[in-house]
Tab-separated table of C-alpha atoms in Angstrom:
chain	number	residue	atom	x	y	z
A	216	UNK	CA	72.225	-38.521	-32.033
A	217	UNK	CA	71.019	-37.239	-28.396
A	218	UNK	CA	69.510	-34.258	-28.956
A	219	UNK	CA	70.129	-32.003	-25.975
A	220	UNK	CA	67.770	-28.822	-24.424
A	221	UNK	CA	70.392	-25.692	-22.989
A	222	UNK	CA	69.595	-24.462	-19.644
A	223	UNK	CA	71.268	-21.070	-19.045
A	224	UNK	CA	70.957	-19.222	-15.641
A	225	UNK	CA	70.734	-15.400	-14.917
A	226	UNK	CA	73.898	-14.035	-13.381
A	227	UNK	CA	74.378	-9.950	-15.527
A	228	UNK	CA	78.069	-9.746	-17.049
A	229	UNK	CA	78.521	-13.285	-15.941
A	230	UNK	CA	76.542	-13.843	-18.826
A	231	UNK	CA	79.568	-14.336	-21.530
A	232	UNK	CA	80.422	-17.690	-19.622
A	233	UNK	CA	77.078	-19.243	-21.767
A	234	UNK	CA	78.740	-17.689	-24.824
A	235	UNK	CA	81.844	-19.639	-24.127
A	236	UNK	CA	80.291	-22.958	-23.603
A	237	UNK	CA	77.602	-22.066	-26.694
A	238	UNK	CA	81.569	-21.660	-28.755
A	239	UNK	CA	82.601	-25.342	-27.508
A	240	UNK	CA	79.114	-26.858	-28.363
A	241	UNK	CA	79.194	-25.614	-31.707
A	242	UNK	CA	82.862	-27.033	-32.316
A	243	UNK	CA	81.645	-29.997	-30.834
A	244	UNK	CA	78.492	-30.158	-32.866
A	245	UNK	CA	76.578	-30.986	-30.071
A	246	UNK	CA	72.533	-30.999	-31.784
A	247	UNK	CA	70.644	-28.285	-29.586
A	248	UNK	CA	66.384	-29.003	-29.466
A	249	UNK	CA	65.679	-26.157	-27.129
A	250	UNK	CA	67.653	-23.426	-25.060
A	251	UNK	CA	65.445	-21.666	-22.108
A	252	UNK	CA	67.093	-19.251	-19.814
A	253	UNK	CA	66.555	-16.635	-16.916
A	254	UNK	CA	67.690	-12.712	-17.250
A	255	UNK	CA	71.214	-12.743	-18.756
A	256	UNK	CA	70.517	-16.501	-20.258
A	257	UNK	CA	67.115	-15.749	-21.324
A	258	UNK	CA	69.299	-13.039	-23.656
A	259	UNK	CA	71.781	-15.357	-24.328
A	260	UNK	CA	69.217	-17.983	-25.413
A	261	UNK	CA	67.588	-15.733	-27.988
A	262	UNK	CA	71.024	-15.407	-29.624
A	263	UNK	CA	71.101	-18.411	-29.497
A	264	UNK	CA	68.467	-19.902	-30.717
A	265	UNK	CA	68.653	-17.407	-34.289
A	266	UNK	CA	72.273	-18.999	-34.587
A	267	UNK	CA	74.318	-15.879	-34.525
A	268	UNK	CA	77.414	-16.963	-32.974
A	269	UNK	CA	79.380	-14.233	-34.412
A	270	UNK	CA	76.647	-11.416	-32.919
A	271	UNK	CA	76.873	-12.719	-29.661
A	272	UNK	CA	80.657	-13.191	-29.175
A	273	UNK	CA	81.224	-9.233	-30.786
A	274	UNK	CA	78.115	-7.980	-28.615
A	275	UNK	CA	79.881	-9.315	-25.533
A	276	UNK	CA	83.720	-8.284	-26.394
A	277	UNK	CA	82.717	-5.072	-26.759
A	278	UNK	CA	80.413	-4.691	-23.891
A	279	UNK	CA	79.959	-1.513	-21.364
A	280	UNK	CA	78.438	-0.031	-19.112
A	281	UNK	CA	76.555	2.575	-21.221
A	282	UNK	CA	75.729	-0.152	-23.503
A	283	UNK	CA	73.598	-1.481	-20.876
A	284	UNK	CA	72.290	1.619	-18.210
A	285	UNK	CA	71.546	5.419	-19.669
A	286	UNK	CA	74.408	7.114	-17.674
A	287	UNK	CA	73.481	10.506	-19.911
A	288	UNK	CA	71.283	11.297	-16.465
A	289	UNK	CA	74.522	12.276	-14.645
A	290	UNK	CA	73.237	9.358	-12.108
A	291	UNK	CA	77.179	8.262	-11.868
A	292	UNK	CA	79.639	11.190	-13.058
A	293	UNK	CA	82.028	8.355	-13.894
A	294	UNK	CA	80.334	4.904	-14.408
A	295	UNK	CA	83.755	3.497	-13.906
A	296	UNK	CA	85.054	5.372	-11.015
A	297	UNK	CA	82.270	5.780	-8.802
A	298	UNK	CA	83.625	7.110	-5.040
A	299	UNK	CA	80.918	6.750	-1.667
A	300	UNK	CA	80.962	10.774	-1.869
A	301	UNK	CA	78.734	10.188	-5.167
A	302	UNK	CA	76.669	7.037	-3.734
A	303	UNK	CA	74.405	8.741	-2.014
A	304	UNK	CA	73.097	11.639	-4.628
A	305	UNK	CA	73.041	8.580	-6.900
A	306	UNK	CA	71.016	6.522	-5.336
A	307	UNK	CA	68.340	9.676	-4.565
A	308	UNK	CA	68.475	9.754	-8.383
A	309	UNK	CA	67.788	6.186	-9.031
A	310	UNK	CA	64.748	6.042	-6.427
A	311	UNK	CA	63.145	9.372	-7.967
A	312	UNK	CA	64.049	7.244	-11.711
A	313	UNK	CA	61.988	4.612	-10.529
A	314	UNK	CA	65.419	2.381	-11.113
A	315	UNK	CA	67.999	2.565	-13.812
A	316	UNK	CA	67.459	3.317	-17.008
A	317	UNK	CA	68.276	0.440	-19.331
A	318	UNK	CA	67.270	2.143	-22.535
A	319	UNK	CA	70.730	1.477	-24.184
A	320	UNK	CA	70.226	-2.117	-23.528
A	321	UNK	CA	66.871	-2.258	-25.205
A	322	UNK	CA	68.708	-0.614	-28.209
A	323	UNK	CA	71.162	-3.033	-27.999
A	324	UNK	CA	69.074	-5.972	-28.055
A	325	UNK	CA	67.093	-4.498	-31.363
A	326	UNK	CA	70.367	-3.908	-32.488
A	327	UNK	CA	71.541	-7.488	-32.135
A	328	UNK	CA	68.519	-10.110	-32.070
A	329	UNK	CA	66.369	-10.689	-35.061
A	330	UNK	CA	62.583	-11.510	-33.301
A	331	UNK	CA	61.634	-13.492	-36.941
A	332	UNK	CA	65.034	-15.737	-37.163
A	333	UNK	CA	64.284	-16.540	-33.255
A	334	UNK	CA	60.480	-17.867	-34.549
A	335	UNK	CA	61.806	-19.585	-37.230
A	336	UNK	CA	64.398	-21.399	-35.763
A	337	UNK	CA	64.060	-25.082	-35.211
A	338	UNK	CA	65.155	-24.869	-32.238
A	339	UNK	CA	62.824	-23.911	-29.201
A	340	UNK	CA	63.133	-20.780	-26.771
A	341	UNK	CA	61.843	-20.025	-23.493
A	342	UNK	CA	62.180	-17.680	-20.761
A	343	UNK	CA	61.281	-17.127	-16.463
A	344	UNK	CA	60.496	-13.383	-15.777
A	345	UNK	CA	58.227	-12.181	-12.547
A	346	UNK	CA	54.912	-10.320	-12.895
A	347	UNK	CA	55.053	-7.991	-9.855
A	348	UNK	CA	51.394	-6.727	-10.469
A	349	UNK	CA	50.145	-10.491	-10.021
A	350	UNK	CA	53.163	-10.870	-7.636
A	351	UNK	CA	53.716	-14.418	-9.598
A	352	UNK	CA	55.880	-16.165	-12.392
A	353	UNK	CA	55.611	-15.864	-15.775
A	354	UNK	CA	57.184	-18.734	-18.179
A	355	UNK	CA	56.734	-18.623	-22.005
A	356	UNK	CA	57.707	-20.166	-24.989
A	357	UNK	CA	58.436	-17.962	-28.444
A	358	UNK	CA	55.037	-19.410	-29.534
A	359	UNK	CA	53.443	-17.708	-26.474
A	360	UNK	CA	54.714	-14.446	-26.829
A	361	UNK	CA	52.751	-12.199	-28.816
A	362	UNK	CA	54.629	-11.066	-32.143
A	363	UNK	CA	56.221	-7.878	-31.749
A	364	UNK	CA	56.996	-8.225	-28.217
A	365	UNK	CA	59.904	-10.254	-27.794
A	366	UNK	CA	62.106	-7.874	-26.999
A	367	UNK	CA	59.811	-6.692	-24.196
A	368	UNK	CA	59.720	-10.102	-22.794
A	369	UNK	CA	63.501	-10.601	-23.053
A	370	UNK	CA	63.626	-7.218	-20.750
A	371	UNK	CA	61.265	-7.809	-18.099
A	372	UNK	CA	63.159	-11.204	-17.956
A	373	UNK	CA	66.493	-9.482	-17.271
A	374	UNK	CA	65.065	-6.742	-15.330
A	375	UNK	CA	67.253	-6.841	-12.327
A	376	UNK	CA	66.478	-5.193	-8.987
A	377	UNK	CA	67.598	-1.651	-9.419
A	378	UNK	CA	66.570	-1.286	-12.863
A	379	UNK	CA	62.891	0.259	-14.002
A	380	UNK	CA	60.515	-2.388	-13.990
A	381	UNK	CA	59.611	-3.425	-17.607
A	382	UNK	CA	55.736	-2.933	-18.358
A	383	UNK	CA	53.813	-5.157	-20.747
A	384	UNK	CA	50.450	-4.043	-21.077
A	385	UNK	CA	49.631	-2.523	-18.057
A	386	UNK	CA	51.818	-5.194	-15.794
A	387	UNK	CA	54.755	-4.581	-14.646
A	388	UNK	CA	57.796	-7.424	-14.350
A	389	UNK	CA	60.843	-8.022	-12.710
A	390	UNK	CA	64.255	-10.138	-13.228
A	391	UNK	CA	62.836	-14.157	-13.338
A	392	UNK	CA	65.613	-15.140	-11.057
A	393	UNK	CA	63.636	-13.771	-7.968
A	394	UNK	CA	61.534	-17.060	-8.874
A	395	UNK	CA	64.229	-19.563	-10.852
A	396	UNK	CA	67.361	-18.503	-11.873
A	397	UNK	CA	68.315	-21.981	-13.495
A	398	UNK	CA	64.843	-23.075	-15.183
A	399	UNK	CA	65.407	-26.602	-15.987
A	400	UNK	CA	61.928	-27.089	-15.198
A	401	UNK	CA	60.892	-25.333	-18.669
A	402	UNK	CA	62.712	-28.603	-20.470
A	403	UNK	CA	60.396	-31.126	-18.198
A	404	UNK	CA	57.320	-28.961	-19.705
A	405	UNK	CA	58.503	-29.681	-23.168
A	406	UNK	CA	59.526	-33.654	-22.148
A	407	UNK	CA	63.218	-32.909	-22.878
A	408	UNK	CA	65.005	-35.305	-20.747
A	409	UNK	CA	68.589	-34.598	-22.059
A	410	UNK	CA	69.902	-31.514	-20.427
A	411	UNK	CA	72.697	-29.130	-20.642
A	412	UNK	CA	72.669	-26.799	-17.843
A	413	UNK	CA	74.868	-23.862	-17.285
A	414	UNK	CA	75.072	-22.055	-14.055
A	415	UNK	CA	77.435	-18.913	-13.887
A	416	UNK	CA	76.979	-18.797	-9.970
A	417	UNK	CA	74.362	-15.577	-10.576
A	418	UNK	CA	71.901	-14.275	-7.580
A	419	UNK	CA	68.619	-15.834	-7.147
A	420	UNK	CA	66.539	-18.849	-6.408
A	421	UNK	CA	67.162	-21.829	-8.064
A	422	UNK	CA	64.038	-24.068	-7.366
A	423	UNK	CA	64.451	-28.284	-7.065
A	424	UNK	CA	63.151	-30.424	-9.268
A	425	UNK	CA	62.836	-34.149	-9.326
A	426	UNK	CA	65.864	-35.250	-11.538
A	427	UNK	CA	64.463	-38.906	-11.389
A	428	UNK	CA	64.657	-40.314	-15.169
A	429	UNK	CA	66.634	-37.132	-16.882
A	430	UNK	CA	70.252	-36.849	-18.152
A	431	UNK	CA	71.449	-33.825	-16.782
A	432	UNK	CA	75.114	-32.389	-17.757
A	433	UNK	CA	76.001	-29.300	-15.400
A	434	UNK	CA	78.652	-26.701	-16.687
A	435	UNK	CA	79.701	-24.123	-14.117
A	436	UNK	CA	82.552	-21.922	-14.014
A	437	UNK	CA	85.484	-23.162	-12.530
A	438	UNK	CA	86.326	-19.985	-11.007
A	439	UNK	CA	84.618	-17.035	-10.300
A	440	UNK	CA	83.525	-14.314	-13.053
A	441	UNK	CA	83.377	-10.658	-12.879
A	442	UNK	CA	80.441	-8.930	-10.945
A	443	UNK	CA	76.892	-8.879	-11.754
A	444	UNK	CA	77.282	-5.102	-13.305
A	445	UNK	CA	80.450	-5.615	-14.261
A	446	UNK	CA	79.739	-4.823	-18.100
A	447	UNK	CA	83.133	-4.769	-19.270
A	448	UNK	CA	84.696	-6.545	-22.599
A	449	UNK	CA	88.107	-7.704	-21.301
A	450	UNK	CA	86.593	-9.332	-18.033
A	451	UNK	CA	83.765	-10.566	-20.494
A	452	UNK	CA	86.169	-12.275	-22.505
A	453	UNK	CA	87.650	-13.969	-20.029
A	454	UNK	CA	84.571	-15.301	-18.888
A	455	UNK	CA	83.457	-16.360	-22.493
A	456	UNK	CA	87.362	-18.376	-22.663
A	457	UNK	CA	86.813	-19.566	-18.921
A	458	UNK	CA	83.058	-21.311	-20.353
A	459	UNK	CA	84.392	-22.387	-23.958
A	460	UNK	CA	87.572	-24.430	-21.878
A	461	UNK	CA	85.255	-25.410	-18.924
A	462	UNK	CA	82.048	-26.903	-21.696
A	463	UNK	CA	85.068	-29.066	-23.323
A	464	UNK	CA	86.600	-30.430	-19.905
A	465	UNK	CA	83.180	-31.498	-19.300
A	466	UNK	CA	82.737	-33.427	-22.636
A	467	UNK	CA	86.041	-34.894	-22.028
A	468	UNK	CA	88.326	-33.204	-24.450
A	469	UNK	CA	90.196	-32.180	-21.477
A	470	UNK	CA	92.010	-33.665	-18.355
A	471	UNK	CA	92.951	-32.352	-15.213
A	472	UNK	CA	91.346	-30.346	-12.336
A	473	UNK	CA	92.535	-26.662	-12.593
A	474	UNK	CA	94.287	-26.870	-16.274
A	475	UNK	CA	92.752	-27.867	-19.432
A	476	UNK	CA	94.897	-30.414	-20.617
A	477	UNK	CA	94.753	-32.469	-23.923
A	478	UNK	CA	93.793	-36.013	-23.308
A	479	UNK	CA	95.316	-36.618	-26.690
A	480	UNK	CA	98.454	-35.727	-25.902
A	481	UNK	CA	101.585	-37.690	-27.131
A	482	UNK	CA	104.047	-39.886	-24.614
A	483	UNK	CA	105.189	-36.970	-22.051
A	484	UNK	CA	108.894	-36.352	-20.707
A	485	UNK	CA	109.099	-34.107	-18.091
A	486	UNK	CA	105.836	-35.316	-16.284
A	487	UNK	CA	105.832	-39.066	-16.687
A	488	UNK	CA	105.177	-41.098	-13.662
A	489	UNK	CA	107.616	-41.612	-10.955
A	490	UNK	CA	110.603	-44.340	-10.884
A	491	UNK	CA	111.484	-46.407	-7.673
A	492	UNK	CA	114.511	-44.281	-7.776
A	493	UNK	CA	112.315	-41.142	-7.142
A	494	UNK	CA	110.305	-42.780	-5.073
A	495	UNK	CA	112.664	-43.332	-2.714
A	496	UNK	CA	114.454	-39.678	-2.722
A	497	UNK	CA	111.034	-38.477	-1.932
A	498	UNK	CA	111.232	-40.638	0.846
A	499	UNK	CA	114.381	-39.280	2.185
A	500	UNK	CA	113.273	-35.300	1.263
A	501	UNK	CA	110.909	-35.469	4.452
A	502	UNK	CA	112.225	-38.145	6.366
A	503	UNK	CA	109.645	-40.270	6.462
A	504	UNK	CA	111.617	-43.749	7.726
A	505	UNK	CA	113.343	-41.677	10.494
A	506	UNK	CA	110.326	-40.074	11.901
A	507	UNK	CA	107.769	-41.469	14.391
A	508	UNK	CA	104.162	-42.293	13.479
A	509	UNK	CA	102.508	-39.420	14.706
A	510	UNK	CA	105.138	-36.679	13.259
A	511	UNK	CA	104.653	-38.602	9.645
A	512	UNK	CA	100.952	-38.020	10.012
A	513	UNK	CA	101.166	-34.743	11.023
A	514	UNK	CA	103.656	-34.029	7.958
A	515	UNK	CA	102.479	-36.392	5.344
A	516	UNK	CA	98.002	-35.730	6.167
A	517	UNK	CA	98.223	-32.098	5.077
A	518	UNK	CA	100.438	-33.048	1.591
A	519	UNK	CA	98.125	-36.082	0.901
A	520	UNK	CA	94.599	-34.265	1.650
A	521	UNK	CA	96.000	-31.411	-0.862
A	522	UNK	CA	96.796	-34.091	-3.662
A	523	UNK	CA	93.907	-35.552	-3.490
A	524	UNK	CA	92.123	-32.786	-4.231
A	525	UNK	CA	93.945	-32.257	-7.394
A	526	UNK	CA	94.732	-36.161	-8.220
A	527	UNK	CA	91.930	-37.918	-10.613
A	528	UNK	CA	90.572	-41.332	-8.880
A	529	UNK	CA	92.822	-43.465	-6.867
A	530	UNK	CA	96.731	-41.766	-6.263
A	531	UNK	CA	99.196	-43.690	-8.533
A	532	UNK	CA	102.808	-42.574	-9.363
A	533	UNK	CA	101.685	-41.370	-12.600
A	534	UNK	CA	98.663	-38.713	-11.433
A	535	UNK	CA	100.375	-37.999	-8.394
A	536	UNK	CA	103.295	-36.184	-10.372
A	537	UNK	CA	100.028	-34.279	-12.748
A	538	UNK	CA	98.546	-33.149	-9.371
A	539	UNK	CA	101.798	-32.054	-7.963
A	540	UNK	CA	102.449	-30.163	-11.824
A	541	UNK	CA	98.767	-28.635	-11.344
A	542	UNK	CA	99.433	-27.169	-7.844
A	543	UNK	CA	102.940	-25.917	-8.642
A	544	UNK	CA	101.396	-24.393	-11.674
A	545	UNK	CA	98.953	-22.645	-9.303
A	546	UNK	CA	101.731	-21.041	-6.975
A	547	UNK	CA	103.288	-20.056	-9.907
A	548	UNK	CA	99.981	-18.014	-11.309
A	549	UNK	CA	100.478	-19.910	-14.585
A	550	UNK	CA	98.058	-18.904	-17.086
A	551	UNK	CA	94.971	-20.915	-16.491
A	552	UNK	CA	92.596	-20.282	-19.335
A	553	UNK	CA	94.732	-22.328	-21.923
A	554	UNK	CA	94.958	-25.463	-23.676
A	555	UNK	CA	97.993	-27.670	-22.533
A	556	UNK	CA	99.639	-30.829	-22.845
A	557	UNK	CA	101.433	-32.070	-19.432
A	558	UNK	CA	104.915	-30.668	-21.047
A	559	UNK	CA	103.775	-27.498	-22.045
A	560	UNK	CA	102.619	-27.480	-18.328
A	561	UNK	CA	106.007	-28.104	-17.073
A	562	UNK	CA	107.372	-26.445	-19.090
A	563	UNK	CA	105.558	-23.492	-18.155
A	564	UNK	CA	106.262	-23.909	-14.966
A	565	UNK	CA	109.885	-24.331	-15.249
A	566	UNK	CA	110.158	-20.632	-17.294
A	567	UNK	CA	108.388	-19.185	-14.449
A	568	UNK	CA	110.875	-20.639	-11.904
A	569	UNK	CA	113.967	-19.235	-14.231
A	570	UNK	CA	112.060	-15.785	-14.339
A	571	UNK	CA	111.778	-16.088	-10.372
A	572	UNK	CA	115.501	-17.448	-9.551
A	573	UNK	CA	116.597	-14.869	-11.310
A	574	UNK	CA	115.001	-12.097	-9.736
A	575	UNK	CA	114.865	-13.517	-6.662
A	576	UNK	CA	116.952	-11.465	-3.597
A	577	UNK	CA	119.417	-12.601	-1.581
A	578	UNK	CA	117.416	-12.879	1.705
A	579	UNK	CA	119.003	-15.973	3.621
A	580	UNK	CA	116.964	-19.563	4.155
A	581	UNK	CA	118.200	-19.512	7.834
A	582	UNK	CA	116.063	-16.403	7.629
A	583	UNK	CA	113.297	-17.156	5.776
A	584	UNK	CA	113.418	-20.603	8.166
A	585	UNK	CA	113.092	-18.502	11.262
A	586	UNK	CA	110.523	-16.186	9.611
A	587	UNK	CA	107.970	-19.183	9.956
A	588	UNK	CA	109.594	-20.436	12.721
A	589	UNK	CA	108.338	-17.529	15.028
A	590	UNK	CA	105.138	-16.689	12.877
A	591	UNK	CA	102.094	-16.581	15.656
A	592	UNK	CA	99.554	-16.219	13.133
A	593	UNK	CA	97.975	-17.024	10.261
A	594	UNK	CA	98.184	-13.692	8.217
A	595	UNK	CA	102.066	-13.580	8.770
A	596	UNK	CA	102.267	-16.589	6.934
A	597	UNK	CA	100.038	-15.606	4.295
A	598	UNK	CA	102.322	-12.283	3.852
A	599	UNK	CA	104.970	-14.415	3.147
A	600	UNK	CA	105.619	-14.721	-1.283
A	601	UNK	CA	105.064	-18.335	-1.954
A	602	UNK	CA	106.853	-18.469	-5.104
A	603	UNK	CA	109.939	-16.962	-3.977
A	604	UNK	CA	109.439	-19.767	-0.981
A	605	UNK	CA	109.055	-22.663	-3.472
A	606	UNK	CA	112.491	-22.244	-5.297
A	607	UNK	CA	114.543	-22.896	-2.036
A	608	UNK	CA	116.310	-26.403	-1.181
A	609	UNK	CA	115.737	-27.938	-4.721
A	610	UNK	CA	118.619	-30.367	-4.828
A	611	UNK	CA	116.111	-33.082	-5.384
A	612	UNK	CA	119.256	-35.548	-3.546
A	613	UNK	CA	120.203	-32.933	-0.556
A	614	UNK	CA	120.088	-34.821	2.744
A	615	UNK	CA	120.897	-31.557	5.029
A	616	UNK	CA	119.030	-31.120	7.984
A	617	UNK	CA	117.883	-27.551	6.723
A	618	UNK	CA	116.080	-28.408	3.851
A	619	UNK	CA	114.605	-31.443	5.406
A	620	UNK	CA	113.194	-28.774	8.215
A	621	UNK	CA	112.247	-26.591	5.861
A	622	UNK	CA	110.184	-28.956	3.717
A	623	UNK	CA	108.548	-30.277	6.501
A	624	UNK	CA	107.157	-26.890	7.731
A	625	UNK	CA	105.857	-25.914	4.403
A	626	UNK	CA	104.157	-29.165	4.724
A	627	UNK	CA	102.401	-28.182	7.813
A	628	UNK	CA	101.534	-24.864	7.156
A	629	UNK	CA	102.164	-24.558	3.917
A	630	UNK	CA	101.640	-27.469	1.525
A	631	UNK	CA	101.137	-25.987	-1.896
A	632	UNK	CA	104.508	-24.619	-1.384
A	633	UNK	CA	105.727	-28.234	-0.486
A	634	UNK	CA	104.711	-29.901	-3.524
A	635	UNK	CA	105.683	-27.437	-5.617
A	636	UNK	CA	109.175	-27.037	-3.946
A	637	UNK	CA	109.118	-31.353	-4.246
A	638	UNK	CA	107.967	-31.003	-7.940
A	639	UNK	CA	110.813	-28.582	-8.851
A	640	UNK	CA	112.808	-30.010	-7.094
A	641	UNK	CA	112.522	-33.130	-9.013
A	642	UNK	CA	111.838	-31.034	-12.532
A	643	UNK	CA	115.095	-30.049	-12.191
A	644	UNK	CA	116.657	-33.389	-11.167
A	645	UNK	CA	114.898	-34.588	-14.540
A	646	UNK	CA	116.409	-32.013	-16.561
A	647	UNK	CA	120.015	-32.498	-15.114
A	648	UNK	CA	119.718	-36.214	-15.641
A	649	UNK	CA	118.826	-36.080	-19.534
């Protein structure tokens, strides 16, 4: 069985993304040589490499600001709540500091990684941190560092700019993303050629290499995480669910482009490709037959150019109606970071539309109609509440002139809204015709 070497990058509280896709590797039993990593991963790779899942995922749930900068200094009266007024004595403070003072995380990391499981572990460890009194790179593997003084390496590795510069015998060191933030070359100097690499979108340089001859599996997150120094469990957690769902999608447990749906999933109902019958409504929703060349472009390029974006290889009926069920999902702010099948999708989807009709107010199409009508720019579209927009004109079979108008503007400026007025629209058909 392939055995694969982990390349984590540096990115601060972005960090609980490689805890996430460490969670699906696990369940996939994926064998893991070596891990390497820069600042944040080089953390997250010493966790990893002692094999204390459990450690990790509790160190990063409960994660804070004070567990990571002393704030005992009164540098920030209110870590969480700090106003410009403040920024300025603060930073005086810092500069006279020298940096932050990361104490607590030091604590933490004794706390939390065992230096003797990390040496006896079969599986290898290295790290990228920045020597700033040589004014060069440093890279080391666990059989390079001198006992005792892991820790310290782990440190001057994550020692971001802002913080005190970590010493190690006389030399002081900064964060190794200023050099590589995503060190796959550390694998090449230990001839691993198969390579999972996870990149949480952090700062810093991420050097080239010549990929020529390696298998190389990138994981990044799918959406963005919380800030660099944003140490704070519940965005943490979201991050570690966002890299556990995103490291199975990319193994092929899942299917579809925003959503993590089950590829195992059983015949669906409500999302099953389109009939000839459809088909042909859909035809008739925007006109298609009746209007010239150039208005069908204009109508049909901005609908077709969003699909496609969502639809997997070549547009059938079938993943043309899952691309449509994606983007409606999306104006609806369906919960993303969940397993699905296409029904529980849809039906999703349609409990989000019965919240919405329901509390939807009474404000007129004609008015809504001439709202966009007379819009001269882009932000008083964007004002505008796109769900509340989608519900309107869903007879799937209505032939009026208003709802073809309206359709056909959303499709212009609006598309999202389009297909997901086009998808309910023919949800509910679905539903009535059962």
């Amino acid at each position: 069985m392939t055995q694969y070497g982990i390349v984590l990058g540096g990115g601060g509280a972005k960090g609980s993304y490689e805890i996430g896709v460490w969670k699906a590797l696990l369940e996939l039993n994926v064998p893991i040589c070596a891990v390497v990593g820069t600042s944040v991963g080089a953390l997250n790779g010493a966790i990893m490499a002692q094999g204390d899942f459990d450690s990790a995922y509790r160190l990063w749930t409960t994660l804070d600001m004070q567990s990571v900068i002393n704030l005992e200094n009164n540098v920030f009266s209110d870590a969480k709540q700090l106003s410009l007024k403040e920024l300025i004595p603060a930073a005086r403070k810092i500069i006279e500091n020298r940096g932050l003072d990361i104490t607590p995380l030091r604590q933490m990391l004794l706390k939390y990684i065992n230096e003797s499981a990390v040496r006896r572990s079969p599986m290898d460890f290295g790290l990228v941190t920045f020597s700033l009194t040589d004014f060069k790179p440093v890279t080391v593997f666990k059989d390079q560092i001198p006992e005792g003084l892991l820790i310290d390496y782990l440190l001057a590795s994550a020692s971001l700019p802002g913080f005190q510069p970590l010493e190690i015998d006389s030399k002081r060191f900064i964060d190794g993303g200023i050099y590589d933030n995503i060190p796959i070359s550390l694998m090449l100097q230990k001839g691993v050629k198969d390579i999972i690499v996870v990149d949480v979108s952090g700062i810093g340089r991420v050097r080239r290499i010549n990929t020529k001859g390696l298998n190389i599996k990138y994981i990044k997150n799918s959406d963005p995480l919380c800030g660099t120094l944003e140490f704070n469990g519940d965005a943490c957690s979201e991050g570690i669910s966002m890299g556990y769902l995103d490291a199975l999608k990319s193994f092929g447990v899942y299917e579809g482009k925003r959503y993590y749906i089950k590829t195992s999933s059983e015949d669906v109902r409500l999302s099953c490709p389109l009939s000839r019958e459809e088909l042909s409504i859909l035809d008739s929703m925007l006109d298609l037959k009746e209007n010239s060349a150039a208005s069908n472009k204009i109508i049909s390029y901005p609908l077709l150019r969003t699909i496609h974006k969502y639809a997997k290889g070549k547009l059938s009926s079938k993943n043309l109606v899952q691309a449509a069920a994606e983007i409606t999902a999306e104006v609806f702010d369906v919960n993303r970071l969940r397993e699905y099948t296409w029904d529980e999708l849809v039906e999703e989807i349609m409990q989000s539309y019965n919240v919405i009709k329901a509390e939807s107010t009474s404000a007129s199409s004609t008015n809504i109609l001439s709202s966009l009508l007379l819009s001269r720019k882009a932000e008083d579209i964007e004002l505008l509440d796109l769900k509340s927009l989608s519900i309107l004109y869903t007879d799937f079979t209505a032939k009026d002139v208003n709802s073809k108008l309206y359709r056909k503007l959303m499709a212009i400026f609006l598309p999202k809204v389009c297909i997901a007025n086009i998808f309910l629209s023919l949800m509910l058909w679905r539903i009535r015709s059962e």
